[in-house]
PDB file of C-alpha atoms and ligand atoms in Angstrom:
ATOM      1  CA  MET E1331     -21.170   4.007  13.323  1.00 83.00           C
ATOM      2  CA  LYS E1332     -22.498   3.873   9.791  1.00 93.00           C
ATOM      3  CA  ILE E1333     -20.382   2.315   7.228  1.00 96.00           C
ATOM      4  CA  HIS E1334     -20.850   2.919   3.574  1.00 97.00           C
ATOM      5  CA  HIS E1335     -19.183   0.566   0.948  1.00 97.00           C
ATOM      6  CA  LEU E1336     -18.037   2.486  -2.297  1.00 98.00           C
ATOM      7  CA  ASN E1337     -16.657   1.099  -5.455  1.00 98.00           C
ATOM      8  CA  LEU E1338     -14.353   3.994  -6.678  1.00 98.00           C
ATOM      9  CA  CYS E1339     -13.467   2.492 -10.037  1.00 97.00           C
ATOM     10  CA  THR E1340     -13.767  -0.759 -11.857  1.00 97.00           C
ATOM     11  CA  MET E1341     -10.738  -2.010 -13.621  1.00 96.00           C
ATOM     12  CA  CYS E1342     -10.902  -4.516 -16.594  1.00 94.00           C
ATOM     13  CA  PRO E1343      -7.494  -6.071 -16.975  1.00 92.00           C
ATOM     14  CA  VAL E1344      -7.170  -8.544 -19.732  1.00 88.00           C
ATOM     15  CA  GLY E1345      -7.182 -12.424 -18.692  1.00 84.00           C
ATOM     16  CA  GLY E1346     -10.794 -13.356 -18.126  1.00 82.00           C
ATOM     17  CA  ARG E1347     -11.038 -16.141 -15.785  1.00 88.00           C
ATOM     18  CA  LEU E1348      -7.121 -16.210 -15.454  1.00 87.00           C
ATOM     19  CA  ILE E1349      -7.715 -12.940 -13.398  1.00 83.00           C
ATOM     20  CA  SER E1350     -11.053 -13.108 -11.993  1.00 85.00           C
ATOM     21  CA  GLY E1351     -12.140 -16.979 -11.919  1.00 88.00           C
ATOM     22  CA  GLY E1352     -15.470 -18.347 -13.131  1.00 86.00           C
ATOM     23  CA  HIS E1353     -16.195 -19.540 -16.435  1.00 81.00           C
ATOM     24  CA  ARG E1354     -15.482 -16.360 -18.505  1.00 83.00           C
ATOM     25  CA  SER E1355     -13.143 -16.645 -21.692  1.00 86.00           C
ATOM     26  CA  ILE E1356      -9.539 -15.951 -21.156  1.00 85.00           C
ATOM     27  CA  LEU E1357      -9.961 -13.134 -24.064  1.00 82.00           C
ATOM     28  CA  ASP E1358     -12.697 -11.433 -22.083  1.00 85.00           C
ATOM     29  CA  ALA E1359     -11.960  -8.670 -19.643  1.00 86.00           C
ATOM     30  CA  GLY E1360     -11.285  -9.430 -15.842  1.00 91.00           C
ATOM     31  CA  GLU E1361     -13.008  -7.360 -13.132  1.00 93.00           C
ATOM     32  CA  MET E1362     -11.379  -5.562 -10.255  1.00 95.00           C
ATOM     33  CA  VAL E1363     -13.131  -3.026  -8.158  1.00 97.00           C
ATOM     34  CA  VAL E1364     -11.594  -0.408  -5.910  1.00 98.00           C
ATOM     35  CA  HIS E1365     -13.329  -1.004  -2.588  1.00 98.00           C
ATOM     36  CA  ALA E1366     -13.567   2.030  -0.034  1.00 98.00           C
ATOM     37  CA  LEU E1367     -15.232   2.784   3.103  1.00 98.00           C
ATOM     38  CA  LEU E1368     -16.743   5.924   4.058  1.00 98.00           C
ATOM     39  CA  VAL E1369     -17.308   6.132   7.928  1.00 97.00           C
ATOM     40  CA  GLU E1370     -19.837   8.366   9.738  1.00 96.00           C
ATOM     41  CA  THR E1371     -18.274   8.815  13.267  1.00 94.00           C
ATOM     42  CA  ALA E1372     -20.011  10.427  16.332  1.00 89.00           C
ATOM     43  CA  ARG E1373     -17.236  13.038  17.181  1.00 91.00           C
ATOM     44  CA  GLU E1374     -14.763  12.888  14.245  1.00 94.00           C
ATOM     45  CA  GLY E1375     -16.764  13.474  11.132  1.00 95.00           C
ATOM     46  CA  LEU E1376     -16.543  11.371   8.138  1.00 98.00           C
ATOM     47  CA  VAL E1377     -13.522   8.873   7.826  1.00 98.00           C
ATOM     48  CA  LEU E1378     -12.504   7.729   4.298  1.00 98.00           C
ATOM     49  CA  VAL E1379     -10.694   4.366   4.157  1.00 98.00           C
ATOM     50  CA  ASP E1380      -8.784   4.420   0.624  1.00 98.00           C
ATOM     51  CA  THR E1381      -9.114   7.020  -1.914  1.00 98.00           C
ATOM     52  CA  GLY E1382      -9.008   5.040  -5.265  1.00 98.00           C
ATOM     53  CA  MET E1383      -8.930   7.333  -8.374  1.00 97.00           C
ATOM     54  CA  GLY E1384      -9.692  11.129  -7.891  1.00 98.00           C
ATOM     55  CA  LEU E1385     -10.989  13.792 -10.046  1.00 98.00           C
ATOM     56  CA  GLU E1386      -7.803  14.545 -11.752  1.00 98.00           C
ATOM     57  CA  ASP E1387      -7.098  10.990 -12.489  1.00 98.00           C
ATOM     58  CA  VAL E1388     -10.308  10.827 -14.592  1.00 98.00           C
ATOM     59  CA  ARG E1389      -9.415  13.855 -16.190  1.00 98.00           C
ATOM     60  CA  ALA E1390      -5.657  13.092 -17.158  1.00 98.00           C
ATOM     61  CA  PRO E1391      -5.445   9.433 -16.623  1.00 98.00           C
ATOM     62  CA  VAL E1392      -2.020   8.717 -18.438  1.00 97.00           C
ATOM     63  CA  ARG E1393      -0.164  11.673 -16.654  1.00 96.00           C
ATOM     64  CA  ARG E1394      -1.610  10.902 -13.304  1.00 97.00           C
ATOM     65  CA  LEU E1395      -1.804   7.040 -13.063  1.00 97.00           C
ATOM     66  CA  GLY E1396       1.135   6.431 -15.631  1.00 95.00           C
ATOM     67  CA  PRO E1397       0.914   4.783 -19.141  1.00 95.00           C
ATOM     68  CA  GLY E1398       1.753   1.244 -17.959  1.00 93.00           C
ATOM     69  CA  PHE E1399      -0.860   1.148 -14.954  1.00 94.00           C
ATOM     70  CA  VAL E1400      -3.467   2.293 -17.698  1.00 96.00           C
ATOM     71  CA  ALA E1401      -2.504  -0.110 -20.210  1.00 95.00           C
ATOM     72  CA  LEU E1402      -2.676  -3.122 -17.858  1.00 93.00           C
ATOM     73  CA  SER E1403      -5.375  -2.479 -15.385  1.00 94.00           C
ATOM     74  CA  ARG E1404      -7.728  -0.559 -17.887  1.00 96.00           C
ATOM     75  CA  PRO E1405      -9.509   1.351 -15.723  1.00 97.00           C
ATOM     76  CA  ARG E1406     -12.990   2.344 -16.316  1.00 97.00           C
ATOM     77  CA  LEU E1407     -12.640   5.919 -15.288  1.00 98.00           C
ATOM     78  CA  ARG E1408     -15.918   7.912 -14.295  1.00 98.00           C
ATOM     79  CA  GLU E1409     -16.041  11.119 -12.383  1.00 98.00           C
ATOM     80  CA  GLU E1410     -19.324  10.063 -10.559  1.00 98.00           C
ATOM     81  CA  ASP E1411     -17.387   6.951  -9.276  1.00 98.00           C
ATOM     82  CA  THR E1412     -14.973   9.189  -7.353  1.00 98.00           C
ATOM     83  CA  ALA E1413     -14.858   9.307  -3.713  1.00 98.00           C
ATOM     84  CA  VAL E1414     -15.720  13.098  -3.676  1.00 98.00           C
ATOM     85  CA  ARG E1415     -18.783  12.666  -6.031  1.00 98.00           C
ATOM     86  CA  GLN E1416     -19.890   9.810  -4.089  1.00 98.00           C
ATOM     87  CA  VAL E1417     -19.574  11.631  -0.756  1.00 98.00           C
ATOM     88  CA  GLU E1418     -21.615  14.459  -2.123  1.00 98.00           C
ATOM     89  CA  ARG E1419     -24.308  11.943  -3.468  1.00 98.00           C
ATOM     90  CA  LEU E1420     -24.710  10.831   0.122  1.00 97.00           C
ATOM     91  CA  GLY E1421     -25.581  14.252   1.141  1.00 97.00           C
ATOM     92  CA  PHE E1422     -22.271  15.348   2.609  1.00 98.00           C
ATOM     93  CA  LYS E1423     -19.713  18.077   1.631  1.00 97.00           C
ATOM     94  CA  ARG E1424     -16.280  17.253   0.978  1.00 97.00           C
ATOM     95  CA  ASP E1425     -15.065  19.170   3.944  1.00 97.00           C
ATOM     96  CA  ASP E1426     -17.086  16.695   6.223  1.00 98.00           C
ATOM     97  CA  VAL E1427     -14.383  14.125   5.437  1.00 98.00           C
ATOM     98  CA  ARG E1428     -11.998  15.042   8.049  1.00 98.00           C
ATOM     99  CA  HIS E1429      -9.752  11.871   8.137  1.00 98.00           C
ATOM    100  CA  ILE E1430      -8.535   9.709   5.314  1.00 98.00           C
ATOM    101  CA  VAL E1431      -6.697   6.427   6.176  1.00 98.00           C
ATOM    102  CA  VAL E1432      -5.019   4.653   3.348  1.00 98.00           C
ATOM    103  CA  THR E1433      -3.727   0.967   3.092  1.00 98.00           C
ATOM    104  CA  HIS E1434      -0.853   2.168   1.006  1.00 98.00           C
ATOM    105  CA  LEU E1435      -0.074   4.776  -1.613  1.00 98.00           C
ATOM    106  CA  ASP E1436      -0.176   2.832  -4.948  1.00 98.00           C
ATOM    107  CA  VAL E1437      -1.852   4.848  -7.651  1.00 97.00           C
ATOM    108  CA  ASP E1438      -5.203   3.215  -7.460  1.00 97.00           C
ATOM    109  CA  HIS E1439      -5.452   3.898  -3.542  1.00 98.00           C
ATOM    110  CA  ALA E1440      -4.093   7.321  -3.390  1.00 98.00           C
ATOM    111  CA  GLY E1441      -5.501   9.445  -6.268  1.00 98.00           C
ATOM    112  CA  GLY E1442      -8.502  10.744  -4.585  1.00 98.00           C
ATOM    113  CA  ILE E1443      -6.363  12.332  -1.463  1.00 98.00           C
ATOM    114  CA  ALA E1444      -6.100  15.468  -3.567  1.00 98.00           C
ATOM    115  CA  ASP E1445     -10.003  15.982  -3.709  1.00 98.00           C
ATOM    116  CA  PHE E1446      -9.914  16.336   0.217  1.00 98.00           C
ATOM    117  CA  PRO E1447      -7.179  18.974   0.675  1.00 97.00           C
ATOM    118  CA  ASP E1448      -8.179  19.618   4.173  1.00 97.00           C
ATOM    119  CA  ALA E1449      -8.488  16.208   5.659  1.00 98.00           C
ATOM    120  CA  LYS E1450      -5.858  14.717   7.819  1.00 98.00           C
ATOM    121  CA  VAL E1451      -4.180  11.740   5.901  1.00 98.00           C
ATOM    122  CA  HIS E1452      -3.002   8.694   8.020  1.00 98.00           C
ATOM    123  CA  VAL E1453      -0.546   6.374   6.751  1.00 98.00           C
ATOM    124  CA  HIS E1454       2.120   4.160   8.095  1.00 98.00           C
ATOM    125  CA  ARG E1455       5.546   5.954   8.334  1.00 98.00           C
ATOM    126  CA  ARG E1456       7.350   3.383   6.252  1.00 98.00           C
ATOM    127  CA  GLU E1457       4.673   3.728   3.425  1.00 98.00           C
ATOM    128  CA  HIS E1458       5.143   7.469   3.341  1.00 98.00           C
ATOM    129  CA  ALA E1459       8.702   7.076   3.099  1.00 98.00           C
ATOM    130  CA  ALA E1460       8.590   4.630   0.312  1.00 98.00           C
ATOM    131  CA  ALA E1461       6.418   6.799  -1.706  1.00 98.00           C
ATOM    132  CA  MET E1462       8.441   9.931  -1.015  1.00 97.00           C
ATOM    133  CA  TYR E1463      11.870   8.373  -1.241  1.00 96.00           C
ATOM    134  CA  PRO E1464      11.470   5.407  -3.405  1.00 95.00           C
ATOM    135  CA  SER E1465      14.677   3.292  -3.138  1.00 93.00           C
ATOM    136  CA  THR E1466      14.070   0.760  -5.991  1.00 92.00           C
ATOM    137  CA  LEU E1467      12.904   0.980  -9.804  1.00 90.00           C
ATOM    138  CA  SER E1468       9.760  -0.917  -8.781  1.00 88.00           C
ATOM    139  CA  GLU E1469       9.072   1.824  -6.091  1.00 93.00           C
ATOM    140  CA  ARG E1470       9.856   4.652  -8.504  1.00 92.00           C
ATOM    141  CA  ASN E1471       7.451   3.307 -10.808  1.00 91.00           C
ATOM    142  CA  ARG E1472       4.421   2.271  -8.664  1.00 94.00           C
ATOM    143  CA  TYR E1473       4.023   5.627  -6.879  1.00 97.00           C
ATOM    144  CA  ARG E1474       3.009   8.740  -8.612  1.00 96.00           C
ATOM    145  CA  LYS E1475       4.399  12.028  -7.005  1.00 95.00           C
ATOM    146  CA  VAL E1476       2.000  14.140  -9.190  1.00 96.00           C
ATOM    147  CA  GLN E1477      -0.888  12.642  -7.106  1.00 97.00           C
ATOM    148  CA  LEU E1478       0.603  13.956  -3.742  1.00 97.00           C
ATOM    149  CA  ALA E1479       2.156  17.261  -5.082  1.00 97.00           C
ATOM    150  CA  HIS E1480      -0.597  19.232  -3.511  1.00 96.00           C
ATOM    151  CA  GLY E1481       0.817  18.473  -0.156  1.00 96.00           C
ATOM    152  CA  PRO E1482      -1.443  16.219   2.012  1.00 98.00           C
ATOM    153  CA  LYS E1483      -1.635  16.952   5.716  1.00 98.00           C
ATOM    154  CA  TRP E1484       0.130  13.832   6.576  1.00 98.00           C
ATOM    155  CA  GLU E1485      -0.247  11.888  10.129  1.00 98.00           C
ATOM    156  CA  LEU E1486       2.356   9.248   9.937  1.00 98.00           C
ATOM    157  CA  HIS E1487       1.879   6.335  12.274  1.00 97.00           C
ATOM    158  CA  ASP E1488       4.930   4.116  13.785  1.00 95.00           C
ATOM    159  CA  ASP E1489       5.266   0.651  15.149  1.00 91.00           C
ATOM    160  CA  GLY E1490       4.493   0.022  18.769  1.00 89.00           C
ATOM    161  CA  GLY E1491       0.700  -0.278  18.981  1.00 89.00           C
ATOM    162  CA  ASP E1492      -1.542  -2.609  20.965  1.00 92.00           C
ATOM    163  CA  SER E1493      -2.510  -6.157  20.140  1.00 95.00           C
ATOM    164  CA  TRP E1494      -5.589  -6.645  18.379  1.00 97.00           C
ATOM    165  CA  PHE E1495      -6.701 -10.462  17.462  1.00 97.00           C
ATOM    166  CA  GLY E1496      -3.055 -11.152  17.773  1.00 96.00           C
ATOM    167  CA  PHE E1497      -1.892  -8.274  15.139  1.00 97.00           C
ATOM    168  CA  GLU E1498      -0.282  -5.064  16.124  1.00 96.00           C
ATOM    169  CA  SER E1499      -2.595  -2.039  15.758  1.00 96.00           C
ATOM    170  CA  LEU E1500      -2.135   1.661  15.782  1.00 96.00           C
ATOM    171  CA  LYS E1501      -4.998   3.674  16.774  1.00 95.00           C
ATOM    172  CA  VAL E1502      -5.915   6.291  14.153  1.00 95.00           C
ATOM    173  CA  VAL E1503      -9.183   7.744  14.842  1.00 92.00           C
ATOM    174  CA  ALA E1504     -10.218   7.483  18.438  1.00 87.00           C
ATOM    175  CA  ASP E1505     -10.699   3.651  19.438  1.00 89.00           C
ATOM    176  CA  ASP E1506     -12.658   2.988  16.279  1.00 94.00           C
ATOM    177  CA  VAL E1507     -10.233   3.043  13.205  1.00 97.00           C
ATOM    178  CA  LEU E1508      -7.002   1.192  13.476  1.00 97.00           C
ATOM    179  CA  LEU E1509      -4.003   0.769  11.391  1.00 98.00           C
ATOM    180  CA  VAL E1510      -2.990  -2.886  11.291  1.00 98.00           C
ATOM    181  CA  PRO E1511       0.706  -3.070   9.558  1.00 97.00           C
ATOM    182  CA  LEU E1512       0.638  -6.033   6.901  1.00 98.00           C
ATOM    183  CA  PRO E1513       3.850  -5.331   5.068  1.00 97.00           C
ATOM    184  CA  GLY E1514       4.874  -7.132   1.794  1.00 98.00           C
ATOM    185  CA  HIS E1515       2.791  -5.798  -1.005  1.00 98.00           C
ATOM    186  CA  THR E1516       4.590  -2.452  -0.269  1.00 98.00           C
ATOM    187  CA  ARG E1517       6.968  -1.504   2.396  1.00 97.00           C
ATOM    188  CA  GLY E1518       4.569   0.047   4.869  1.00 97.00           C
ATOM    189  CA  HIS E1519       1.099  -1.492   3.412  1.00 98.00           C
ATOM    190  CA  SER E1520      -1.429  -1.877   6.294  1.00 98.00           C
ATOM    191  CA  ALA E1521      -4.969  -3.128   6.679  1.00 98.00           C
ATOM    192  CA  ILE E1522      -7.362  -0.956   8.485  1.00 98.00           C
ATOM    193  CA  ALA E1523      -9.740  -2.272  11.269  1.00 98.00           C
ATOM    194  CA  VAL E1524     -13.034  -0.287  11.574  1.00 98.00           C
ATOM    195  CA  ARG E1525     -15.301  -1.023  14.543  1.00 96.00           C
ATOM    196  CA  ALA E1526     -18.762  -1.922  13.204  1.00 94.00           C
ATOM    197  CA  ASP E1527     -20.465  -2.705  16.477  1.00 79.00           C
ATOM    198  CA  ASP E1528     -23.214  -4.281  14.369  1.00 80.00           C
ATOM    199  CA  PRO E1529     -26.033  -5.872  16.569  1.00 84.00           C
ATOM    200  CA  VAL E1530     -26.763  -8.399  13.633  1.00 84.00           C
ATOM    201  CA  GLY E1531     -23.276  -8.465  12.166  1.00 87.00           C
ATOM    202  CA  PRO E1532     -19.695  -8.307  12.865  1.00 93.00           C
ATOM    203  CA  ASP E1533     -17.775  -6.139  15.523  1.00 95.00           C
ATOM    204  CA  TRP E1534     -15.179  -5.242  13.226  1.00 97.00           C
ATOM    205  CA  LEU E1535     -14.616  -4.923   9.577  1.00 97.00           C
ATOM    206  CA  LEU E1536     -10.889  -5.272   8.282  1.00 98.00           C
ATOM    207  CA  HIS E1537     -10.188  -3.520   4.822  1.00 98.00           C
ATOM    208  CA  CYS E1538      -7.142  -5.635   3.894  1.00 98.00           C
ATOM    209  CA  GLY E1539      -6.135  -3.521   0.990  1.00 98.00           C
ATOM    210  CA  ASP E1540      -3.905  -5.501  -1.379  1.00 98.00           C
ATOM    211  CA  GLY E1541      -2.935  -8.055   1.364  1.00 97.00           C
ATOM    212  CA  TYR E1542      -4.837 -10.555  -0.903  1.00 97.00           C
ATOM    213  CA  PHE E1543      -6.956 -10.246  -3.991  1.00 97.00           C
ATOM    214  CA  PHE E1544      -9.303 -12.940  -4.219  1.00 95.00           C
ATOM    215  CA  HIS E1545     -12.297 -14.110  -1.938  1.00 95.00           C
ATOM    216  CA  LEU E1546     -11.367 -17.597  -1.935  1.00 94.00           C
ATOM    217  CA  GLU E1547      -7.790 -16.838  -0.774  1.00 94.00           C
ATOM    218  CA  LYS E1548      -9.396 -16.769   2.600  1.00 93.00           C
ATOM    219  CA  ASP E1549     -10.494 -20.431   2.118  1.00 88.00           C
ATOM    220  CA  ASP E1550      -8.684 -23.559   3.284  1.00 85.00           C
ATOM    221  CA  PRO E1551      -7.290 -24.716   1.122  1.00 89.00           C
ATOM    222  CA  GLU E1552      -6.826 -21.460  -0.561  1.00 89.00           C
ATOM    223  CA  CYS E1553      -7.530 -20.748  -4.124  1.00 91.00           C
ATOM    224  CA  CYS E1554      -6.592 -17.792  -6.704  1.00 91.00           C
ATOM    225  CA  PRO E1555      -6.825 -17.753 -10.363  1.00 92.00           C
ATOM    226  CA  PRO E1556      -3.365 -18.319 -11.849  1.00 91.00           C
ATOM    227  CA  MET E1557      -2.405 -14.749 -13.496  1.00 91.00           C
ATOM    228  CA  LEU E1558      -3.752 -13.026 -10.276  1.00 93.00           C
ATOM    229  CA  ARG E1559      -1.553 -15.176  -8.025  1.00 94.00           C
ATOM    230  CA  LYS E1560       1.537 -14.331 -10.423  1.00 95.00           C
ATOM    231  CA  PHE E1561       0.661 -10.686 -10.354  1.00 94.00           C
ATOM    232  CA  GLN E1562       0.444 -10.309  -6.605  1.00 95.00           C
ATOM    233  CA  ALA E1563       4.059 -12.170  -6.286  1.00 96.00           C
ATOM    234  CA  THR E1564       5.466  -9.947  -8.967  1.00 95.00           C
ATOM    235  CA  ILE E1565       4.443  -6.589  -7.608  1.00 95.00           C
ATOM    236  CA  ALA E1566       5.413  -7.430  -3.878  1.00 97.00           C
ATOM    237  CA  VAL E1567       8.350  -5.807  -2.662  1.00 96.00           C
ATOM    238  CA  ASP E1568       8.677  -8.605  -0.258  1.00 97.00           C
ATOM    239  CA  ASP E1569       6.795 -11.575  -1.403  1.00 97.00           C
ATOM    240  CA  ALA E1570       7.863 -13.949   1.696  1.00 98.00           C
ATOM    241  CA  ALA E1571       6.262 -11.174   4.035  1.00 98.00           C
ATOM    242  CA  ARG E1572       3.229 -10.927   1.885  1.00 97.00           C
ATOM    243  CA  ARG E1573       2.725 -14.602   1.752  1.00 97.00           C
ATOM    244  CA  ALA E1574       3.205 -14.686   5.598  1.00 98.00           C
ATOM    245  CA  ASN E1575       0.719 -12.059   6.391  1.00 98.00           C
ATOM    246  CA  ALA E1576      -2.009 -13.702   3.829  1.00 97.00           C
ATOM    247  CA  GLU E1577      -1.716 -16.604   5.967  1.00 96.00           C
ATOM    248  CA  ARG E1578      -2.425 -14.572   9.096  1.00 97.00           C
ATOM    249  CA  ILE E1579      -5.276 -13.079   7.463  1.00 97.00           C
ATOM    250  CA  ARG E1580      -6.638 -16.451   6.509  1.00 96.00           C
ATOM    251  CA  GLU E1581      -6.135 -17.825  10.190  1.00 97.00           C
ATOM    252  CA  LEU E1582      -7.849 -14.535  11.495  1.00 97.00           C
ATOM    253  CA  HIS E1583     -10.956 -15.320   9.038  1.00 97.00           C
ATOM    254  CA  ARG E1584     -10.743 -19.113  10.200  1.00 96.00           C
ATOM    255  CA  GLN E1585     -10.848 -18.206  13.991  1.00 96.00           C
ATOM    256  CA  HIS E1586     -12.882 -15.159  14.331  1.00 97.00           C
ATOM    257  CA  GLY E1587     -14.742 -14.688  10.932  1.00 95.00           C
ATOM    258  CA  ARG E1588     -18.069 -14.016  12.598  1.00 93.00           C
ATOM    259  CA  THR E1589     -16.406 -11.128  14.782  1.00 95.00           C
ATOM    260  CA  VAL E1590     -14.182  -9.738  12.071  1.00 97.00           C
ATOM    261  CA  ARG E1591     -15.314  -9.348   8.451  1.00 96.00           C
ATOM    262  CA  VAL E1592     -12.132  -9.485   6.283  1.00 97.00           C
ATOM    263  CA  PHE E1593     -12.316  -8.292   2.865  1.00 98.00           C
ATOM    264  CA  SER E1594      -9.625  -6.913   0.330  1.00 98.00           C
ATOM    265  CA  ALA E1595      -9.494  -3.803  -1.903  1.00 98.00           C
ATOM    266  CA  HIS E1596     -10.165  -5.435  -5.415  1.00 97.00           C
ATOM    267  CA  CYS E1597     -12.306  -8.451  -5.192  1.00 97.00           C
ATOM    268  CA  PRO E1598     -15.594  -7.939  -6.631  1.00 96.00           C
ATOM    269  CA  HIS E1599     -17.392 -10.716  -4.991  1.00 96.00           C
ATOM    270  CA  GLU E1600     -16.537  -9.237  -1.481  1.00 97.00           C
ATOM    271  CA  TYR E1601     -17.544  -5.928  -2.410  1.00 98.00           C
ATOM    272  CA  ARG E1602     -20.906  -6.834  -3.922  1.00 96.00           C
ATOM    273  CA  ALA E1603     -21.652  -9.086  -0.714  1.00 96.00           C
ATOM    274  CA  LEU E1604     -20.908  -6.000   1.547  1.00 96.00           C
ATOM    275  CA  ALA E1605     -22.544  -3.544  -0.454  1.00 95.00           C
ATOM    276  CA  GLU E1606     -25.732  -5.825  -0.768  1.00 93.00           C
ATOM    277  CA  THR E1607     -25.808  -5.904   3.200  1.00 88.00           C
ATOM    278  CA  GLU E1608     -25.693  -2.235   3.364  1.00 87.00           C
ATOM    279  CA  ARG E1609     -28.404  -1.693   1.017  1.00 84.00           C
ATOM    280  CA  ASP E1610     -30.756  -4.242   2.676  1.00 83.00           C
ATOM    281  CA  ARG E1611     -29.889  -2.655   6.149  1.00 78.00           C
ATOM    282  CA  SER E1612     -30.644   0.753   4.858  1.00 75.00           C
ATOM    283  CA  GLY E1613     -33.954  -0.552   3.094  1.00 66.00           C
ATOM    284  CA  ARG E1614     -35.137  -1.596   6.608  1.00 52.00           C
ATOM    285  CA  LEU E1615     -34.458   1.625   8.470  1.00 49.00           C
ATOM    286  CA  PRO E1616     -37.099   4.244   8.768  1.00 44.00           C
ATOM    287  CA  ASP E1617     -36.540   7.528   7.183  1.00 41.00           C
TER     288      ASP E1617
HETATM  289 ZN1  LIG R 902      -4.366  -1.960  -5.350  1.00 90.35          ZN
END
């Protein structure tokens, strides 16, 4: 299957190296991407993994994303970066996207769903419940009903799947795209495994959503800039579960890093490395 790596929006929160590491001043902006996948499948059309910010979010950011999110994350919103415009730039129509699979329904993951009204939208049942019936103030603040008001064609997935490298996995699109529940950041947060079958690369990609944020968190010992660490703990609905699942991701990376390529939604280092590999690969292919 051909897999495209897309950055749907770059966010520039304050905090410099306290957010993004490196040597930048703490007065400079940090950098966070919104990493999504577009998967070309043989029988099920295009599958979009996470949807970032959509056209309406670009047109009316405060109304759609909320004033708090806009002020803190400072997203650089550009129509050309939205999933629908990138799908079109790759030569497809929006209707070619038949499935959307989302890690969770926070504003920076669910905004593009409305741009593909005919696609089936796959999500864990607990995440759908959290977004539709938020039970705490933080859940009421983090989900934006306006992004989902058009009535997506939901396909809800329950617990009880097969074992995949020691994780529970729920088949979403054939045997090629799996939902891997990793709660903590939100109630029904999940990673998404995509079969890559890459003859010179990994067998699987694992999009970990907001299961961790910084590439060096996969290392042993792990490392994360301090503001980003604090931010992750603060916004988690269940921080103990989040930390336990981050440890499981680390273990997967340690044991099966060659077979499963793990990455998170917002790390620019991981995004650039994967996008570069994709560019090199397509450069070598004949037209
Ligand atoms: Zn996020």
